Amino acid sequence: MQSFARGILQPVFFAALMGIVVAICQILQFDFMPDIVSTFAKQISGAMTYIIGNLSILFAIALATHFAKRNKMEAAILVVLTYLTFMSLNNAMLNVTGKLSDAEMLMGTGQKMELGMQITDMGVFLGIILGCLVGYMHNKFSSTSFKGLLEPFGGAKFTYFLLIFVAFAFSLIAVYVWPLLSGVIYSITQFLGESGGIGVFLYDFLKRLLIPTGLHHFIWTPLFYTELGGVAEIAGQVYAGAQPIALAELANANSITSLHESMRFFQTNISVIFGFPGIAMAIIATAKPENKARIKKLVIPACIACVMAGLGEPMLFLFIFCAPLLWVVDAVLTGVFATVAYLIGIQVYWRGLLETILQNFVLGAGLTKWPLALILGPIATITWFFVFKFLIVKFNLKTPGRTDNLEDLSDSQLALNTDGEVTISDKDMITGLIIEGLGGKDNILAVSNCFTRLRVDVKDETLVNKEMLNKTGNSGIAMNGKYIQVIYGPAARDHRTRVCEALGLED
């Protein structure tokens, strides 16, 4: 499950960039802009919305290459070939069985146009399923070799030969079985829509609570990128999932009169932009006087990173292990304020601070009700501050700065300069410390990353040296058996690249 979560995140990395690009393009299409600028911006925005409407194949490529243990380029080619083969076979079966709907009226039929071909609408589930199947088949059969006349048809070619039959069988399932599953998905979507504030609270509470386990990806990803998050027709194009719908609305901000109800799934980050500053102030306020200066250097950069990037881990891992009570309380407050935002009609597209400002400026106050967010936000900051401060003092929680010995904190900052960033001359040393802290080169099986975490599979978890890893500037370490996660914030990708280079692994 952890490996699946790592693979499925790869296409998501680009969603934030696409959102910013679409927002900028909408600004460049304002009436006072020169025609040439508006035309250029419209074309770029159209390119982004086209990608948003075809995310499934990106998920397929990401998962196939992620699961492939060798020859990842061959895996990428195989999954594209299999995907196109499935599309052609599925279209033919819909036609032969008389199930092919009118291409001009596809909304609500369970079919869609993708890459110019009408197929069963499975959303990104199509890419996810095919990506996993191809990754498995590639690992199992791509080393197969033949002799004699068949020798040229071994390896990846033999795997594709087998995948043709897999695509045929799966296209039959898509025609006859998937419509039944779609009914189940619709029922779940209907429940989420009708559950109102209760559904919003449960979603945001669980999404925040599960972050340390990595399982939160299974909460938000289906709602963001599949029919579970809703379906909407915008400018003649059908979009499934909260994220594609939101970006399509952003690209058509001048022509829409209301935002889709799936916008309620974006309210979590009110807790990041407004709640985390309250947490930071509470940790600093409750630190021992002699520790306050050092704690500020730790907490303030972590808070700024979270607010700017819209991420939770750098701040959360400052307290969830040393004060689990605060972890649960933070999840409850996240659910409460997201629910309040939903109930009073706020439909702000919350992401990182830059994205939030840009995209909600484009959509306007009439659609998003962002002025209400400016009232609710400071209330959230004050609430988090006083609740955390009270609990820390009342139960004498050992948050950073409240222990007598700050040796561990000092160690975790050894690799940082005064600005809290790794210096160029230190990077090789830090990479070496990371490798040694993970038990050495021979103990590391696989290295990957998500937004904020370096994710490593090791042979023997008892060889992992947390004290050494804490000298590399991380904000937390999570261990689940042989699966290790070291939280570095936005620097996680850079650390992954350097570790892979040092180990001679594929990046």
Coordinates of C-alpha atoms in Angstrom, one line a residue:
M1 CA 0.0 0.0 0.0
Q2 CA 2.8 2.4 0.8
S3 CA 4.5 1.7 -2.5
F4 CA 1.2 2.2 -4.3
A5 CA 0.8 5.6 -2.6
R6 CA 4.3 6.6 -3.7
G7 CA 3.6 5.8 -7.3
I8 CA 0.2 7.4 -7.5
L9 CA 1.6 10.7 -6.3
Q10 CA 3.8 11.3 -9.2
P11 CA 1.2 12.9 -11.6
V12 CA -0.2 14.9 -8.7
F13 CA 3.1 16.7 -8.4
F14 CA 2.3 18.6 -11.6
A15 CA -1.3 19.6 -10.6
A16 CA -0.1 22.6 -8.5
L17 CA 1.9 23.9 -11.3
M18 CA -1.0 23.5 -13.8
G19 CA -3.2 25.4 -11.4
I20 CA -0.8 28.3 -11.1
V21 CA -0.3 28.4 -14.9
V22 CA -4.1 28.4 -15.5
A23 CA -4.6 31.2 -12.9
I24 CA -1.9 33.4 -14.5
C25 CA -3.4 32.7 -18.0
Q26 CA -6.8 33.9 -16.8
I27 CA -5.3 37.1 -15.5
L28 CA -3.5 37.6 -18.8
Q29 CA -6.9 37.4 -20.6
F30 CA -8.3 40.5 -18.7
D31 CA -9.8 43.1 -21.1
F32 CA -7.0 45.6 -20.7
M33 CA -4.4 43.0 -21.9
P34 CA -3.1 43.3 -25.5
D35 CA -4.7 40.9 -27.9
I36 CA -1.5 39.0 -28.6
V37 CA -1.0 38.3 -24.9
S38 CA -4.6 37.2 -24.4
T39 CA -4.5 34.9 -27.4
F40 CA -1.2 33.3 -26.1
A41 CA -2.6 32.9 -22.6
K42 CA -5.8 31.3 -24.0
Q43 CA -3.8 28.7 -25.9
I44 CA -1.7 27.8 -22.9
S45 CA -4.8 27.6 -20.7
G46 CA -6.4 25.3 -23.2
A47 CA -3.3 23.1 -23.2
M48 CA -3.5 22.8 -19.4
T49 CA -7.2 21.9 -19.5
Y50 CA -6.6 19.3 -22.2
I51 CA -4.0 17.6 -19.9
I52 CA -6.5 17.8 -17.0
G53 CA -9.1 16.0 -19.0
N54 CA -6.6 13.2 -19.8
L55 CA -5.0 12.5 -16.5
S56 CA -5.7 8.8 -16.7
I57 CA -2.8 7.9 -19.0
L58 CA -0.4 9.9 -16.7
F59 CA -1.4 7.7 -13.8
A60 CA -0.9 4.6 -15.9
I61 CA 2.7 5.7 -16.9
A62 CA 3.5 6.8 -13.3
L63 CA 2.4 3.5 -11.7
A64 CA 3.9 1.2 -14.4
T65 CA 7.3 2.8 -14.2
H66 CA 7.1 3.0 -10.4
F67 CA 6.4 -0.7 -10.0
A68 CA 8.9 -1.7 -12.7
K69 CA 12.0 -3.1 -11.0
R70 CA 14.2 -2.7 -14.1
N71 CA 14.1 -1.2 -17.6
K72 CA 11.6 1.5 -16.6
M73 CA 11.7 3.0 -20.1
E74 CA 10.4 -0.3 -21.5
A75 CA 7.7 -0.3 -18.9
A76 CA 6.7 3.2 -20.0
I77 CA 6.4 2.2 -23.6
L78 CA 4.5 -1.0 -22.7
V79 CA 1.9 0.9 -20.7
V80 CA 1.3 3.4 -23.4
L81 CA 0.9 0.6 -26.0
T82 CA -1.4 -1.3 -23.6
Y83 CA -3.5 1.8 -22.9
L84 CA -4.0 2.6 -26.6
T85 CA -4.7 -1.1 -27.3
F86 CA -7.4 -1.1 -24.6
M87 CA -9.0 2.1 -26.0
S88 CA -9.3 0.7 -29.5
L89 CA -10.6 -2.7 -28.3
N90 CA -13.1 -1.0 -25.9
N91 CA -14.4 1.3 -28.6
A92 CA -14.8 -1.7 -31.0
M93 CA -16.7 -3.7 -28.3
L94 CA -19.0 -0.9 -27.5
N95 CA -19.8 -0.6 -31.2
V96 CA -20.3 -4.3 -31.8
T97 CA -22.5 -4.7 -28.8
G98 CA -24.7 -1.7 -29.7
K99 CA -23.7 0.1 -26.5
L100 CA -21.9 3.0 -28.2
S101 CA -23.7 6.2 -27.2
D102 CA -24.3 9.3 -29.3
A103 CA -21.0 11.1 -29.4
E104 CA -22.8 14.5 -29.1
M105 CA -24.6 13.6 -25.9
L106 CA -22.1 11.7 -23.6
M107 CA -22.9 13.4 -20.3
G108 CA -24.4 10.7 -17.9
T109 CA -23.9 7.8 -20.4
G110 CA -20.8 6.4 -18.7
Q111 CA -18.8 7.0 -21.8
K112 CA -16.4 9.7 -22.8
M113 CA -14.0 10.9 -25.5
E114 CA -10.4 10.4 -24.7
L115 CA -7.5 11.1 -27.0
G116 CA -10.0 11.3 -29.9
M117 CA -11.7 7.9 -29.2
Q118 CA -15.0 7.1 -27.4
I119 CA -14.5 4.7 -24.6
T120 CA -16.1 3.5 -21.3
D121 CA -15.6 6.3 -18.8
M122 CA -13.5 4.8 -15.9
G123 CA -11.9 8.1 -15.0
V124 CA -8.3 7.7 -13.6
F125 CA -9.3 4.2 -12.4
L126 CA -8.4 3.1 -16.0
G127 CA -4.9 4.4 -15.7
I128 CA -4.4 3.1 -12.2
I129 CA -5.6 -0.4 -13.0
L130 CA -3.6 -0.6 -16.3
G131 CA -0.5 0.9 -14.7
C132 CA -0.5 -1.7 -11.9
L133 CA -1.2 -4.6 -14.4
V134 CA 1.6 -3.5 -16.7
G135 CA 4.0 -3.1 -13.8
Y136 CA 3.3 -6.6 -12.6
M137 CA 3.5 -8.2 -16.1
H138 CA 6.7 -6.3 -16.9
N139 CA 8.5 -7.6 -13.8
K140 CA 7.2 -11.1 -14.4
F141 CA 7.8 -11.6 -18.1
S142 CA 10.2 -9.0 -19.5
S143 CA 13.2 -11.2 -18.8
T144 CA 11.7 -14.1 -20.8
S145 CA 14.0 -15.1 -23.7
F146 CA 13.6 -17.5 -26.6
K147 CA 16.0 -19.2 -29.0
G148 CA 16.0 -19.7 -32.7
L149 CA 13.4 -17.9 -34.9
L150 CA 11.6 -16.6 -31.8
E151 CA 14.7 -15.0 -30.3
P152 CA 13.8 -11.4 -31.5
F153 CA 10.4 -11.6 -29.8
G154 CA 11.5 -12.1 -26.2
G155 CA 11.7 -9.6 -23.4
A156 CA 9.4 -6.6 -23.6
K157 CA 7.9 -7.7 -27.0
F158 CA 6.7 -10.9 -25.4
T159 CA 5.3 -9.0 -22.5
Y160 CA 3.3 -6.8 -24.9
F161 CA 2.0 -9.9 -26.7
L162 CA 0.6 -11.1 -23.4
L163 CA -0.7 -7.6 -22.6
I164 CA -2.8 -7.6 -25.8
F165 CA -4.9 -10.4 -24.3
V166 CA -5.0 -8.7 -20.9
A167 CA -6.3 -5.5 -22.6
F168 CA -8.9 -7.6 -24.5
A169 CA -10.2 -9.1 -21.2
F170 CA -10.1 -5.8 -19.4
S171 CA -12.1 -4.1 -22.3
L172 CA -14.8 -6.8 -21.8
I173 CA -14.9 -6.0 -18.1
A174 CA -15.2 -2.3 -18.9
V175 CA -18.2 -2.9 -21.2
Y176 CA -20.2 -5.3 -19.0
V177 CA -18.9 -5.0 -15.4
W178 CA -17.8 -1.4 -15.0
P179 CA -21.3 0.1 -15.5
L180 CA -22.4 -1.9 -12.4
L181 CA -19.4 -0.5 -10.4
S182 CA -20.2 3.0 -11.6
G183 CA -23.6 2.6 -9.9
V184 CA -21.8 1.9 -6.6
I185 CA -19.5 4.9 -7.1
Y186 CA -22.5 7.1 -7.8
S187 CA -24.1 5.9 -4.6
I188 CA -21.0 6.8 -2.6
T189 CA -20.8 10.2 -4.3
Q190 CA -24.5 10.8 -3.5
F191 CA -23.9 9.9 0.2
L192 CA -21.0 12.3 0.4
G193 CA -23.1 15.0 -1.2
E194 CA -26.1 14.4 1.1
S195 CA -24.1 14.0 4.3
G196 CA -23.4 17.7 4.3
G197 CA -21.2 19.0 7.1
I198 CA -20.8 15.5 8.6
G199 CA -19.2 14.2 5.5
V200 CA -16.9 17.3 5.3
F201 CA -15.8 16.9 8.9
L202 CA -15.1 13.1 8.5
Y203 CA -13.1 13.7 5.3
D204 CA -10.9 16.5 6.7
F205 CA -10.5 14.9 10.1
L206 CA -9.3 11.6 8.6
K207 CA -7.2 13.3 6.0
R208 CA -5.2 15.1 8.6
L209 CA -5.2 12.3 11.2
L210 CA -3.7 9.8 8.8
I211 CA -0.8 11.9 7.6
P212 CA 1.8 10.1 9.7
T213 CA 0.8 6.8 8.3
G214 CA 0.9 7.9 4.7
L215 CA -2.6 6.5 4.3
H216 CA -4.2 9.9 3.9
H217 CA -3.4 9.6 0.2
F218 CA -6.2 7.0 0.0
I219 CA -8.6 9.5 1.5
W220 CA -8.1 12.5 -0.8
T221 CA -6.8 10.9 -4.1
P222 CA -10.1 9.1 -5.1
L223 CA -12.1 12.3 -4.4
F224 CA -9.6 14.5 -6.2
Y225 CA -9.2 12.4 -9.4
T226 CA -12.2 10.1 -9.8
E227 CA -16.0 10.2 -10.0
L228 CA -16.1 9.9 -6.3
G229 CA -15.3 13.6 -6.1
G230 CA -18.1 14.5 -8.5
V231 CA -18.7 14.9 -12.2
A232 CA -19.3 18.2 -14.1
E233 CA -19.7 19.4 -17.6
I234 CA -17.8 22.6 -18.2
A235 CA -17.5 24.3 -21.6
G236 CA -18.8 21.2 -23.3
Q237 CA -16.1 18.9 -21.7
V238 CA -16.9 16.4 -18.9
Y239 CA -14.6 16.3 -15.9
A240 CA -14.5 13.8 -13.1
G241 CA -12.9 14.5 -9.7
A242 CA -12.6 17.6 -7.6
Q243 CA -9.2 18.7 -8.9
P244 CA -10.0 18.5 -12.7
I245 CA -13.3 20.2 -12.1
A246 CA -11.7 23.0 -10.1
L247 CA -9.0 23.7 -12.7
A248 CA -11.6 23.5 -15.5
E249 CA -13.7 26.1 -13.6
L250 CA -10.6 28.2 -13.2
A251 CA -9.9 28.1 -16.9
N252 CA -13.5 29.1 -17.6
A253 CA -13.9 31.6 -14.8
N254 CA -15.5 34.2 -17.1
S255 CA -18.3 31.9 -18.2
I256 CA -19.4 30.1 -15.0
T257 CA -22.0 31.3 -12.5
S258 CA -21.4 28.9 -9.6
L259 CA -18.7 26.5 -8.4
H260 CA -19.2 22.8 -8.2
E261 CA -20.0 21.3 -4.8
S262 CA -16.8 19.3 -5.0
M263 CA -15.0 22.5 -3.9
R264 CA -15.8 21.4 -0.3
F265 CA -12.9 19.0 -0.6
F266 CA -10.4 21.8 -0.8
Q267 CA -11.2 23.4 2.6
T268 CA -8.6 21.4 4.6
N269 CA -5.8 23.9 4.0
I270 CA -7.5 26.7 6.0
S271 CA -5.8 24.8 8.8
V272 CA -2.4 25.1 7.1
I273 CA -2.6 28.8 6.1
F274 CA -4.3 30.0 9.3
G275 CA -4.0 27.2 11.8
F276 CA -0.3 26.5 11.6
P277 CA 0.8 30.0 12.5
G278 CA -1.3 29.6 15.7
I279 CA 0.5 26.3 16.4
A280 CA 3.9 27.9 15.8
M281 CA 3.1 30.7 18.2
A282 CA 1.8 28.3 20.9
I283 CA 5.0 26.2 20.7
I284 CA 7.2 29.3 20.9
A285 CA 5.1 30.8 23.7
T286 CA 5.3 27.6 25.9
A287 CA 9.0 27.0 25.3
K288 CA 11.4 27.6 28.2
P289 CA 12.8 31.2 28.1
E290 CA 16.3 30.0 27.5
N291 CA 15.1 28.0 24.5
K292 CA 12.9 30.5 22.8
A293 CA 15.5 31.9 20.4
R294 CA 16.6 28.4 19.2
I295 CA 13.0 27.2 18.9
K296 CA 12.0 30.2 16.7
K297 CA 14.8 29.2 14.2
L298 CA 13.2 25.8 14.1
V299 CA 9.5 26.5 14.1
I300 CA 9.2 29.7 12.0
P301 CA 10.9 28.3 8.9
A302 CA 8.8 25.1 9.2
C303 CA 5.6 27.2 9.5
I304 CA 6.6 29.4 6.5
A305 CA 7.4 26.4 4.4
C306 CA 4.0 24.8 5.2
V307 CA 2.0 28.0 4.5
M308 CA 3.8 28.8 1.2
A309 CA 3.7 25.2 -0.1
G310 CA 0.3 24.1 1.4
L311 CA 2.0 21.1 3.1
G312 CA 1.4 19.7 6.5
E313 CA 4.3 17.5 7.4
P314 CA 7.1 20.0 8.4
M315 CA 4.9 21.5 11.2
L316 CA 3.0 18.3 12.1
F317 CA 6.1 16.3 12.8
L318 CA 7.3 18.8 15.3
F319 CA 4.7 17.6 17.8
I320 CA 2.8 14.5 16.7
F321 CA 5.4 12.1 18.2
C322 CA 6.3 14.0 21.3
A323 CA 2.7 15.1 22.0
P324 CA 0.2 12.7 20.3
L325 CA -2.7 14.4 22.0
L326 CA -2.0 17.5 19.9
W327 CA -2.0 15.4 16.8
V328 CA -5.6 14.3 17.5
V329 CA -6.7 17.8 18.6
D330 CA -5.2 19.3 15.4
A331 CA -7.2 16.8 13.3
V332 CA -10.4 17.6 15.1
L333 CA -9.9 21.4 14.7
T334 CA -9.1 20.8 11.0
G335 CA -12.4 19.0 10.5
V336 CA -14.3 21.6 12.5
F337 CA -13.0 24.7 10.6
A338 CA -13.4 23.0 7.2
T339 CA -17.0 22.2 8.2
V340 CA -17.7 25.7 9.3
A341 CA -16.2 27.0 6.1
Y342 CA -18.5 24.7 4.1
L343 CA -21.6 25.6 6.1
I344 CA -21.2 29.4 5.8
G345 CA -20.7 29.0 2.0
I346 CA -17.0 29.5 1.6
Q347 CA -15.8 27.8 -1.6
V348 CA -12.2 29.0 -1.5
Y349 CA -9.6 26.9 -3.5
W350 CA -7.2 26.4 -0.6
R351 CA -3.7 25.2 -1.6
G352 CA -0.4 27.0 -0.8
L353 CA -0.5 30.7 -0.1
L354 CA 0.5 31.7 -3.7
E355 CA -1.9 29.4 -5.4
T356 CA -4.7 30.4 -3.0
I357 CA -4.3 34.1 -3.7
L358 CA -3.9 33.7 -7.5
Q359 CA -6.7 31.3 -8.1
N360 CA -9.3 32.8 -5.8
F361 CA -8.5 36.3 -7.2
V362 CA -9.3 34.9 -10.7
L363 CA -12.5 33.2 -9.6
G364 CA -13.6 36.3 -7.7
A365 CA -15.4 37.0 -4.3
G366 CA -18.8 36.3 -5.8
L367 CA -18.0 32.6 -6.5
T368 CA -15.6 31.8 -3.7
K369 CA -16.8 34.0 -0.8
W370 CA -13.2 34.6 0.0
P371 CA -13.9 37.7 2.2
L372 CA -15.6 35.4 4.6
A373 CA -12.4 33.3 4.7
L374 CA -10.5 36.4 5.8
I375 CA -12.8 36.6 8.8
L376 CA -12.8 32.9 9.6
G377 CA -9.0 32.6 9.2
P378 CA -7.9 34.8 12.1
I379 CA -10.5 33.1 14.3
A380 CA -8.8 29.8 13.4
T381 CA -5.4 31.1 14.2
I382 CA -6.5 32.4 17.6
T383 CA -8.3 29.1 18.3
W384 CA -5.3 26.9 17.5
F385 CA -3.1 29.1 19.5
F386 CA -5.1 29.1 22.7
V387 CA -6.2 25.4 22.5
F388 CA -2.6 24.3 21.9
K389 CA -1.1 26.6 24.5
F390 CA -3.7 25.4 27.1
L391 CA -3.1 21.7 26.4
I392 CA 0.7 22.0 26.4
V393 CA 0.7 23.8 29.7
K394 CA -2.2 21.8 31.3
F395 CA -0.7 18.4 30.5
N396 CA 3.0 19.5 30.5
L397 CA 3.4 18.2 27.0
K398 CA 7.1 18.0 25.9
T399 CA 6.8 20.0 22.7
P400 CA 10.1 21.4 21.2
G401 CA 11.7 23.8 23.7
R402 CA 10.1 22.4 26.8
T403 CA 12.7 19.7 27.6
D404 CA 15.7 20.3 29.8
N405 CA 18.1 18.9 27.2
L406 CA 18.1 20.3 23.7
E407 CA 20.9 18.1 22.5
D408 CA 18.6 16.3 19.9
L409 CA 17.3 19.6 18.6
S410 CA 20.9 20.9 18.3
D411 CA 21.9 17.8 16.4
S412 CA 19.0 18.1 13.9
Q413 CA 20.2 21.6 13.0
L414 CA 23.9 20.8 12.5
A415 CA 23.5 20.5 8.8
L416 CA 21.7 23.9 8.4
N417 CA 23.0 27.4 8.0
T418 CA 21.6 30.4 9.9
D419 CA 18.8 30.7 7.3
G420 CA 17.7 27.2 7.9
E421 CA 18.8 26.0 4.4
V422 CA 21.4 23.4 3.5
T423 CA 24.6 25.1 2.1
I424 CA 26.1 23.8 -1.1
S425 CA 29.3 22.7 0.6
D426 CA 27.3 20.6 3.1
K427 CA 25.2 18.7 0.7
D428 CA 27.6 15.8 0.0
M429 CA 28.1 15.4 3.8
I430 CA 24.4 15.3 4.4
T431 CA 23.9 12.7 1.7
G432 CA 26.5 10.6 3.3
L433 CA 24.9 11.0 6.7
I434 CA 21.5 10.0 5.3
I435 CA 22.9 6.8 3.7
E436 CA 24.7 5.9 6.9
G437 CA 21.7 6.7 9.0
L438 CA 19.6 4.3 6.9
G439 CA 22.0 1.5 7.7
G440 CA 24.5 1.9 4.9
K441 CA 24.5 1.3 1.2
D442 CA 23.9 -2.4 1.5
N443 CA 20.8 -1.9 3.7
I444 CA 19.0 0.3 1.2
L445 CA 16.6 -1.4 -1.3
A446 CA 14.7 1.4 -2.9
V447 CA 14.5 5.2 -2.6
S448 CA 11.6 7.5 -3.6
N449 CA 9.9 10.6 -2.3
C450 CA 6.6 12.4 -2.1
F451 CA 6.0 16.1 -1.5
T452 CA 7.8 16.3 1.8
R453 CA 9.2 12.8 2.6
L454 CA 12.2 10.8 1.6
R455 CA 10.7 7.2 1.5
V456 CA 13.2 4.3 1.8
D457 CA 12.7 0.5 1.8
V458 CA 15.5 -1.1 3.9
K459 CA 16.6 -4.7 4.4
D460 CA 17.0 -4.5 8.2
E461 CA 15.1 -1.7 10.1
T462 CA 17.3 -2.3 13.2
L463 CA 20.3 -0.8 11.4
V464 CA 18.5 2.5 11.0
N465 CA 20.2 5.2 13.1
K466 CA 17.8 7.9 14.1
E467 CA 20.4 10.0 15.8
M468 CA 22.5 10.2 12.7
L469 CA 19.4 11.0 10.5
N470 CA 18.5 13.8 12.9
K471 CA 21.8 15.5 12.0
T472 CA 20.5 16.0 8.4
G473 CA 18.0 18.7 9.1
N474 CA 14.8 16.6 9.0
S475 CA 11.7 17.4 11.0
G476 CA 10.7 13.9 11.8
I477 CA 11.1 10.2 11.1
A478 CA 8.3 7.6 10.7
M479 CA 9.1 3.9 10.7
N480 CA 6.7 1.2 9.7
G481 CA 8.7 -2.0 9.7
K482 CA 11.1 -1.9 6.8
Y483 CA 9.5 1.2 5.3
I484 CA 11.2 4.4 6.5
Q485 CA 10.0 8.0 6.0
V486 CA 12.3 10.9 6.7
I487 CA 10.5 14.3 6.6
Y488 CA 12.5 17.0 4.9
G489 CA 9.8 19.3 3.5
P490 CA 10.2 20.5 -0.1
A491 CA 13.9 19.4 0.0
A492 CA 12.8 15.7 -0.1
R493 CA 13.2 15.4 -3.9
D494 CA 16.7 16.9 -3.8
H495 CA 17.8 14.5 -1.1
R496 CA 16.2 11.6 -3.1
T497 CA 18.2 12.6 -6.2
R498 CA 21.5 12.8 -4.3
V499 CA 21.0 9.6 -2.5
C500 CA 20.2 7.7 -5.7
E501 CA 23.2 9.2 -7.4
A502 CA 25.5 8.1 -4.5
L503 CA 24.0 4.6 -4.5
G504 CA 23.9 4.2 -8.3
L505 CA 20.2 3.8 -8.3
E506 CA 17.7 4.9 -11.0
D507 CA 16.4 8.4 -10.0

